[in-house]
Amino acid sequence: MNILLASTSTLFGGNYLEYIKSEIAELFTGIDEIVFIPFARPGGISHDEYTKVAKEFFAQLHIQVKGLHEFENQIAAVNEAKGFFTGGGNTFLLVKTLHEKNLMQTVKENVESGKPYLGTSAGSNIGGLNMKTTNDMPIVYPPSFECMGLVPFNINPHYLDPNPDLKHNGETRETRIKEFLTQNDTKVIGLREGNWIRRIGNRITVEGNEMTRIFEKDKEPYEIKSGTVL
Amino acid sequence: MNILLASTSTLFGGNYLEYIKSEIAELFTGIDEIVFIPFARPGGISHDEYTKVAKEFFAQLHIQVKGLHEFENQIAAVNEAKGFFTGGGNTFLLVKTLHEKNLMQTVKENVESGKPYLGTSAGSNIGGLNMKTTNDMPIVYPPSFECMGLVPFNINPHYLDPNPDLKHNGETRETRIKEFLTQNDTKVIGLREGNWIRRIGNRITVEGNEMTRIFEKDKEPYEIKSGTVL
């Protein structure tokens, strides 16, 4: 497998996918066309508008982008694609759409056969076992929370450390993930912005400039360095 | 109906339910015993431990508290209760438990018959039409997102304004609620900490020290003052 799951598409003050451009070029080596999965629709943007954003970035890498929504037979489009990029937005909307169109399993099988896959934010969540560690609001009801399991754990993208200055009693991210672990045994990778997970064959590593926080049942959370094998 | 739905149980630096003690006393006037619904289990706390926290607070008001989990026949316990308090924690866990035990509809009918209801955080979310505007992590999969609809809108508790100093690209609360409105027509009450919704009969007002932010489809969000009728 050949997979890159990034915490975010855009670093603060940066441009879309800029910080990870060379890694994306490497991921899609030898590929001139990919399918973009726009269903997470950040801020309710249309599928066409969202695909345009991806197209503009990939033009710099001389890779053509087609939006999956443009195809009449989307299952065939996935089976014929050379590679995939799923953008961020709302994970509930993304997962609902993929399940309703029977695309979750089809994309999974194609990626497991070796086609490169790029995910950012919600697009990374669906690379995990399930979407139960998303940060998103449940704006729609998906028929299932199960995802592709391209990696044998869950991801929490945009992982955010507690802010000691915040005079607010909503739960911290760490509290939420610990609540998840009271109900589930699945390991959770708290992926800070600027970090990503890379899978090449069976080797899975965390990459990027920040430390990565790992949450496991009945263990204190711990930090691992960039390059560590998961 | 006689309902109080609070954004939070505890203000920053304050004690449990302290800021709203006189309103709670008024809500439960003439009542010496209530049923506590502990199923949201904040931080994975046990039902017993959580009920103990509620008991200690209500002892000050000379009101006895029984945890709903203590009853063998929980539907009968709800039907025989004099009033209800549902505490915060994880909304997905709360809603899943209530639906699986067929309690959502039973509590709704009892509150609609006039029994007083207090909710905080997740306990307020379930007073809305559905749980699609919770902030919580989807740590379990409920059979439905539908809630009691004790008020004809949705609530976003712990409503938090965007922080201009945050160098982070996760979505703001406002972005999330706007995404909800691209998929739903339901009005959302962004309830800042320190505020609550009060329903007496058919009159519904927002109360507390802060302004309240209202989100409606195809409208700019707007602010209303404490005391405004919803």
XYZ file of C-alpha atoms in Angstrom:
460
model
C 0.000 0.000 0.000
C 1.008 3.591 -0.665
C -0.808 5.992 1.628
C -0.412 9.483 3.076
C -2.873 10.624 5.762
C -2.323 14.246 6.785
C -3.745 16.038 9.824
C -4.631 19.139 7.799
C -4.537 20.425 4.229
C -3.287 23.868 5.173
C -0.911 25.126 7.848
C -1.680 28.428 9.568
C -0.570 31.233 7.242
C 0.309 28.773 4.440
C -1.271 27.799 1.123
C -3.341 24.703 0.337
C -1.174 21.523 0.640
C 1.982 23.630 0.278
C 3.806 22.242 3.325
C 3.487 18.686 2.046
C 3.943 19.237 -1.678
C 7.132 17.185 -2.132
C 5.661 14.248 -0.201
C 2.534 14.353 -2.394
C 4.718 14.411 -5.530
C 6.530 11.338 -4.242
C 3.262 9.558 -3.319
C 1.907 9.981 -6.849
C 5.205 9.279 -8.708
C 4.516 8.207 -12.297
C 0.816 9.080 -12.113
C -0.717 11.753 -14.329
C -4.357 11.625 -13.204
C -6.192 11.074 -9.911
C -9.779 11.026 -8.679
C -10.737 13.620 -6.059
C -13.420 12.711 -3.511
C -15.141 16.023 -2.606
C -18.008 14.717 -0.479
C -16.863 16.231 2.870
C -17.714 19.720 1.469
C -15.983 22.043 3.984
C -18.250 24.982 4.834
C -20.865 23.528 2.462
C -18.778 24.356 -0.666
C -20.138 22.678 -3.849
C -18.507 19.529 -5.248
C -17.429 21.496 -8.343
C -15.896 24.378 -6.401
C -14.059 22.014 -4.071
C -12.688 19.963 -6.965
C -11.419 23.186 -8.568
C -9.302 23.865 -5.460
C -7.712 20.404 -5.737
C -7.232 20.789 -9.513
C -5.345 24.047 -9.063
C -2.931 22.515 -6.592
C -2.283 19.356 -8.615
C -1.727 21.339 -11.833
C 1.600 22.386 -10.253
C 2.547 18.696 -10.129
C 1.276 18.084 -13.701
C -1.383 15.745 -12.341
C -4.923 15.986 -13.697
C -7.796 15.807 -11.210
C -11.321 14.550 -11.828
C -14.043 14.961 -9.198
C -15.713 11.658 -8.348
C -19.113 13.418 -8.460
C -18.566 14.071 -12.204
C -18.890 10.370 -13.108
C -22.189 8.696 -13.809
C -20.869 5.312 -12.650
C -18.809 6.207 -9.608
C -17.930 2.624 -8.679
C -16.453 2.088 -12.148
C -14.630 5.439 -11.842
C -12.985 4.284 -8.600
C -12.034 0.926 -10.126
C -10.492 2.659 -13.151
C -8.722 5.422 -11.179
C -4.926 5.564 -10.880
C -4.930 7.222 -7.445
C -7.148 9.044 -4.942
C -7.313 12.216 -2.902
C -10.051 12.737 -0.298
C -10.232 16.297 1.008
C -11.350 17.471 4.440
C -14.638 18.955 5.579
C -17.369 17.187 7.525
C -16.567 13.533 8.258
C -20.231 12.625 8.887
C -21.254 13.923 5.463
C -18.285 12.177 3.810
C -18.921 8.812 5.491
C -22.683 8.962 4.881
C -22.164 9.702 1.177
C -19.522 6.979 0.711
C -21.670 4.328 2.441
C -24.863 5.309 0.618
C -23.091 5.077 -2.739
C -21.355 1.803 -1.755
C -18.025 3.520 -2.355
C -16.300 2.988 1.029
C -15.530 -0.668 0.306
C -14.639 0.015 -3.348
C -12.101 2.724 -2.517
C -10.668 0.503 0.245
C -10.137 -2.421 -2.136
C -8.510 -0.199 -4.742
C -6.106 1.304 -2.205
C -5.308 -2.135 -0.789
C -4.427 -3.231 -4.327
C -1.647 -0.606 -4.307
C -3.138 2.572 -5.778
C -1.830 5.678 -3.982
C -4.186 7.408 -1.536
C -3.921 10.907 -0.088
C -6.237 12.029 2.713
C -6.389 15.264 4.654
C -8.430 15.805 7.833
C -11.801 14.023 7.211
C -10.081 12.227 4.299
C -7.557 10.900 6.836
C -10.249 9.942 9.356
C -11.742 7.528 6.816
C -8.333 5.852 6.448
C -8.677 4.729 10.082
C -10.798 1.847 11.379
C -13.818 4.034 12.037
C -14.810 7.692 12.330
C -15.388 7.638 16.090
C -12.450 9.990 16.737
C -13.415 12.752 14.321
C -13.744 16.303 15.688
C -16.645 17.121 13.406
C -20.228 17.962 14.216
C -22.751 15.156 13.463
C -24.728 17.261 10.956
C -26.076 14.153 9.172
C -26.670 10.537 10.308
C -24.469 8.018 8.459
C -25.688 4.406 8.127
C -22.473 3.300 9.887
C -19.361 4.832 11.478
C -17.085 2.121 9.961
C -14.335 3.332 7.626
C -11.648 1.826 5.368
C -9.109 0.637 7.939
C -6.147 1.376 5.669
C -4.175 1.592 8.917
C -4.915 -0.562 12.009
C -5.858 2.323 14.333
C -7.939 5.502 14.497
C -6.783 9.009 13.715
C -7.638 12.245 15.486
C -6.671 14.963 12.988
C -5.999 18.591 14.015
C -4.923 17.234 17.404
C -4.889 20.170 19.783
C -3.221 20.404 23.182
C -5.248 21.776 26.099
C -5.108 25.565 26.292
C -4.395 26.559 29.907
C -5.620 30.120 29.218
C -9.089 29.092 28.093
C -11.787 29.938 30.647
C -14.227 27.435 29.211
C -15.547 24.140 30.488
C -16.083 22.266 27.234
C -14.046 19.048 27.138
C -10.422 19.147 25.931
C -9.424 16.951 23.019
C -7.552 14.653 25.404
C -10.679 14.222 27.564
C -12.717 13.318 24.486
C -10.217 10.692 23.303
C -10.041 9.231 26.811
C -13.869 8.967 26.758
C -13.536 7.106 23.435
C -11.165 4.655 25.139
C -13.705 3.923 27.898
C -15.965 2.503 25.137
C -13.428 1.165 22.593
C -10.078 -0.697 22.540
C -8.765 0.997 19.380
C -5.439 2.873 19.476
C -5.790 6.579 18.582
C -3.113 8.664 16.872
C -3.400 12.314 17.938
C -2.001 13.930 14.789
C -0.993 17.548 15.332
C -1.231 19.959 12.388
C 1.883 19.647 10.236
C 2.147 15.891 10.826
C 1.063 12.972 8.682
C 1.020 9.176 8.589
C 2.836 7.438 5.753
C 2.248 3.817 4.811
C 4.541 2.207 2.210
C 3.773 -1.503 1.899
C 3.414 -2.735 5.468
C 5.619 -0.053 7.026
C 3.634 2.717 8.758
C 5.395 5.786 10.175
C 4.452 9.191 11.586
C 6.100 12.122 9.828
C 6.267 15.912 10.166
C 7.738 18.556 12.423
C 5.735 17.933 15.594
C 5.676 15.141 18.157
C 2.677 12.807 17.867
C 0.482 11.893 20.859
C -0.662 8.280 21.177
C -3.666 7.139 23.197
C -4.180 3.500 24.179
C -6.638 1.841 26.523
C -5.456 1.648 30.162
C -2.202 3.526 29.411
C -1.137 7.106 29.986
C -0.977 8.986 26.639
C 2.589 9.217 25.309
C 4.524 11.106 22.641
C 6.491 9.689 19.715
C 8.992 11.359 17.378
C 8.687 11.913 13.657
C 9.876 8.804 11.812
C 8.670 6.371 14.483
C 7.173 3.144 13.140
C 3.569 2.606 14.247
C -43.881 22.478 30.583
C -41.265 23.448 33.115
C -37.763 23.137 31.683
C -34.268 24.529 32.243
C -31.564 23.699 29.675
C -28.149 25.049 30.682
C -25.051 25.366 28.523
C -22.772 24.019 31.235
C -22.948 22.607 34.756
C -19.927 24.513 35.997
C -18.550 27.959 35.265
C -14.788 28.440 35.070
C -13.489 28.660 38.656
C -16.922 27.886 40.124
C -18.516 24.883 41.817
C -20.924 22.371 40.310
C -24.272 24.071 39.413
C -23.475 26.920 41.820
C -24.134 29.782 39.358
C -27.648 28.523 38.660
C -28.635 27.292 42.122
C -31.558 29.680 42.717
C -33.035 28.932 39.260
C -32.803 25.191 39.973
C -34.520 25.697 43.331
C -37.324 27.552 41.558
C -37.610 24.885 38.810
C -38.092 22.134 41.399
C -40.348 24.113 43.763
C -42.389 21.756 45.970
C -40.469 18.670 44.850
C -38.462 16.584 47.318
C -37.084 13.865 45.034
C -35.844 13.680 41.430
C -34.383 11.070 39.117
C -30.863 11.706 37.810
C -29.962 10.384 34.340
C -26.200 9.649 34.502
C -25.738 7.939 31.115
C -23.518 10.627 29.495
C -20.697 9.623 31.907
C -18.242 12.539 31.555
C -14.668 11.252 31.370
C -16.049 7.703 31.676
C -17.052 8.207 35.352
C -19.293 5.385 36.689
C -23.054 5.850 36.996
C -22.743 5.620 40.790
C -19.951 8.159 41.078
C -21.748 10.576 38.777
C -25.002 10.250 40.698
C -23.101 10.993 43.911
C -22.004 14.359 42.469
C -25.632 15.258 41.707
C -26.796 14.005 45.146
C -24.313 16.249 46.925
C -25.493 19.336 45.107
C -29.198 18.643 45.556
C -28.773 17.895 49.266
C -28.270 21.668 49.670
C -31.769 22.149 48.245
C -33.201 19.331 50.414
C -34.010 17.336 47.277
C -33.242 13.616 47.219
C -31.652 12.186 44.058
C -31.936 8.648 42.715
C -29.832 7.486 39.770
C -31.963 6.037 36.967
C -29.430 3.173 36.624
C -30.375 2.030 40.163
C -33.875 0.933 39.103
C -34.636 -2.486 37.713
C -37.596 -1.180 35.702
C -36.315 2.145 34.392
C -39.404 2.951 32.322
C -41.561 2.610 35.430
C -39.054 4.720 37.384
C -39.386 7.523 34.820
C -43.169 7.303 34.874
C -43.186 7.487 38.684
C -40.547 10.243 38.976
C -41.429 13.750 40.181
C -38.720 15.497 38.122
C -35.560 14.878 36.121
C -31.969 16.012 35.836
C -29.770 14.823 32.969
C -26.089 15.648 33.451
C -23.483 16.347 30.781
C -20.769 14.133 29.343
C -20.838 12.418 25.973
C -24.047 13.057 24.008
C -23.551 10.003 21.745
C -23.335 7.693 24.755
C -26.346 9.361 26.383
C -28.527 9.195 23.258
C -27.502 5.607 22.454
C -28.344 4.477 25.987
C -31.693 6.295 26.088
C -32.779 4.890 22.708
C -31.632 1.358 23.473
C -33.572 1.367 26.742
C -36.627 2.985 25.074
C -36.310 5.842 27.569
C -36.072 8.839 25.186
C -39.779 8.775 24.389
C -40.754 7.990 27.996
C -38.824 10.912 29.480
C -40.201 13.191 26.729
C -43.811 12.257 27.536
C -43.261 12.755 31.261
C -41.738 16.204 30.755
C -44.499 17.158 28.326
C -46.992 16.226 31.028
C -45.486 18.977 33.211
C -42.778 17.335 35.323
C -39.760 19.656 35.730
C -36.652 18.858 33.668
C -33.113 20.151 34.180
C -30.427 19.492 31.572
C -26.812 20.601 31.422
C -24.599 20.303 28.332
C -25.407 16.853 26.815
C -28.530 16.843 28.985
C -29.558 20.080 27.241
C -28.688 18.744 23.775
C -31.305 16.017 24.204
C -33.922 18.671 24.974
C -33.490 19.892 21.375
C -34.973 18.300 18.251
C -31.899 16.161 17.605
C -28.260 15.817 18.666
C -26.783 17.000 15.358
C -25.334 20.149 16.966
C -23.474 18.509 19.848
C -19.749 19.236 20.232
C -18.998 15.723 21.410
C -16.896 13.012 19.837
C -18.913 10.142 18.271
C -17.374 7.479 20.538
C -20.365 5.134 20.088
C -22.969 4.724 17.304
C -26.519 5.572 18.464
C -29.473 3.941 16.649
C -30.768 7.459 15.883
C -29.762 11.097 16.413
C -33.370 12.129 17.228
C -33.969 13.628 20.679
C -36.891 14.797 22.820
C -37.773 18.080 21.116
C -38.814 19.756 24.363
C -38.019 23.004 22.530
C -38.599 23.506 18.765
C -34.922 24.054 17.844
C -31.439 22.635 18.397
C -28.955 23.684 21.048
C -25.211 24.091 20.776
C -24.009 24.131 24.379
C -20.628 25.561 25.444
C -20.916 27.906 22.448
C -17.456 29.326 21.864
C -16.518 32.368 19.804
C -13.653 32.044 17.304
C -10.269 32.689 18.924
C -8.304 35.074 16.699
C -5.022 34.075 18.392
C -5.309 30.375 17.587
C -2.830 29.243 14.926
C -4.858 26.167 14.066
C -6.921 25.204 11.055
C -9.585 23.045 12.677
C -13.070 24.460 12.050
C -14.503 27.111 14.390
C -17.808 26.435 16.134
C -19.521 28.939 13.832
C -18.201 27.103 10.737
C -19.521 23.810 12.093
C -22.995 25.194 12.775
C -23.070 26.779 9.319
C -22.202 23.362 7.843
C -25.141 21.934 9.826
C -27.403 24.531 8.191
C -26.316 23.469 4.690
C -27.886 20.061 5.461
C -30.740 20.990 7.846
C -33.394 23.712 8.256
C -33.413 23.634 12.064
C -32.698 26.808 14.060
C -29.643 26.498 16.349
C -29.204 28.320 19.658
C -25.497 28.944 20.334
C -25.635 28.928 24.141
C -22.543 30.486 25.718
C -21.405 29.202 29.118
C -23.366 30.940 31.852
C -26.562 31.012 29.770
C -29.593 28.757 29.800
C -32.966 28.273 28.143
C -36.069 28.396 30.314
C -39.441 27.034 29.228
C -42.477 27.711 31.431
C -45.642 26.500 29.733
C -45.335 27.659 26.130
C -43.052 30.604 26.869
C -39.397 29.952 26.021
C -36.685 32.482 26.891
C -32.895 32.670 26.947
C -31.416 33.637 30.297
C -28.004 34.360 31.807
C -25.270 36.979 31.695
C -24.079 36.574 28.105
C -25.618 37.389 24.741
C -26.902 34.336 22.838
C -25.982 33.660 19.194
C -28.723 32.398 16.875
C -28.114 30.538 13.625
C -30.813 30.143 10.983
C -30.707 28.851 7.419
C -29.920 31.525 4.794
C -29.486 34.248 7.448
C -26.437 35.857 9.010
C -26.035 34.691 12.636
C -27.362 37.261 15.122
C -27.228 37.978 18.847
C -30.127 38.213 21.293
C -30.231 39.542 24.853
C -30.994 37.664 28.031
C -34.752 37.540 28.554
C -35.585 37.401 24.831
C -38.470 35.109 23.923
C -37.479 32.364 21.485
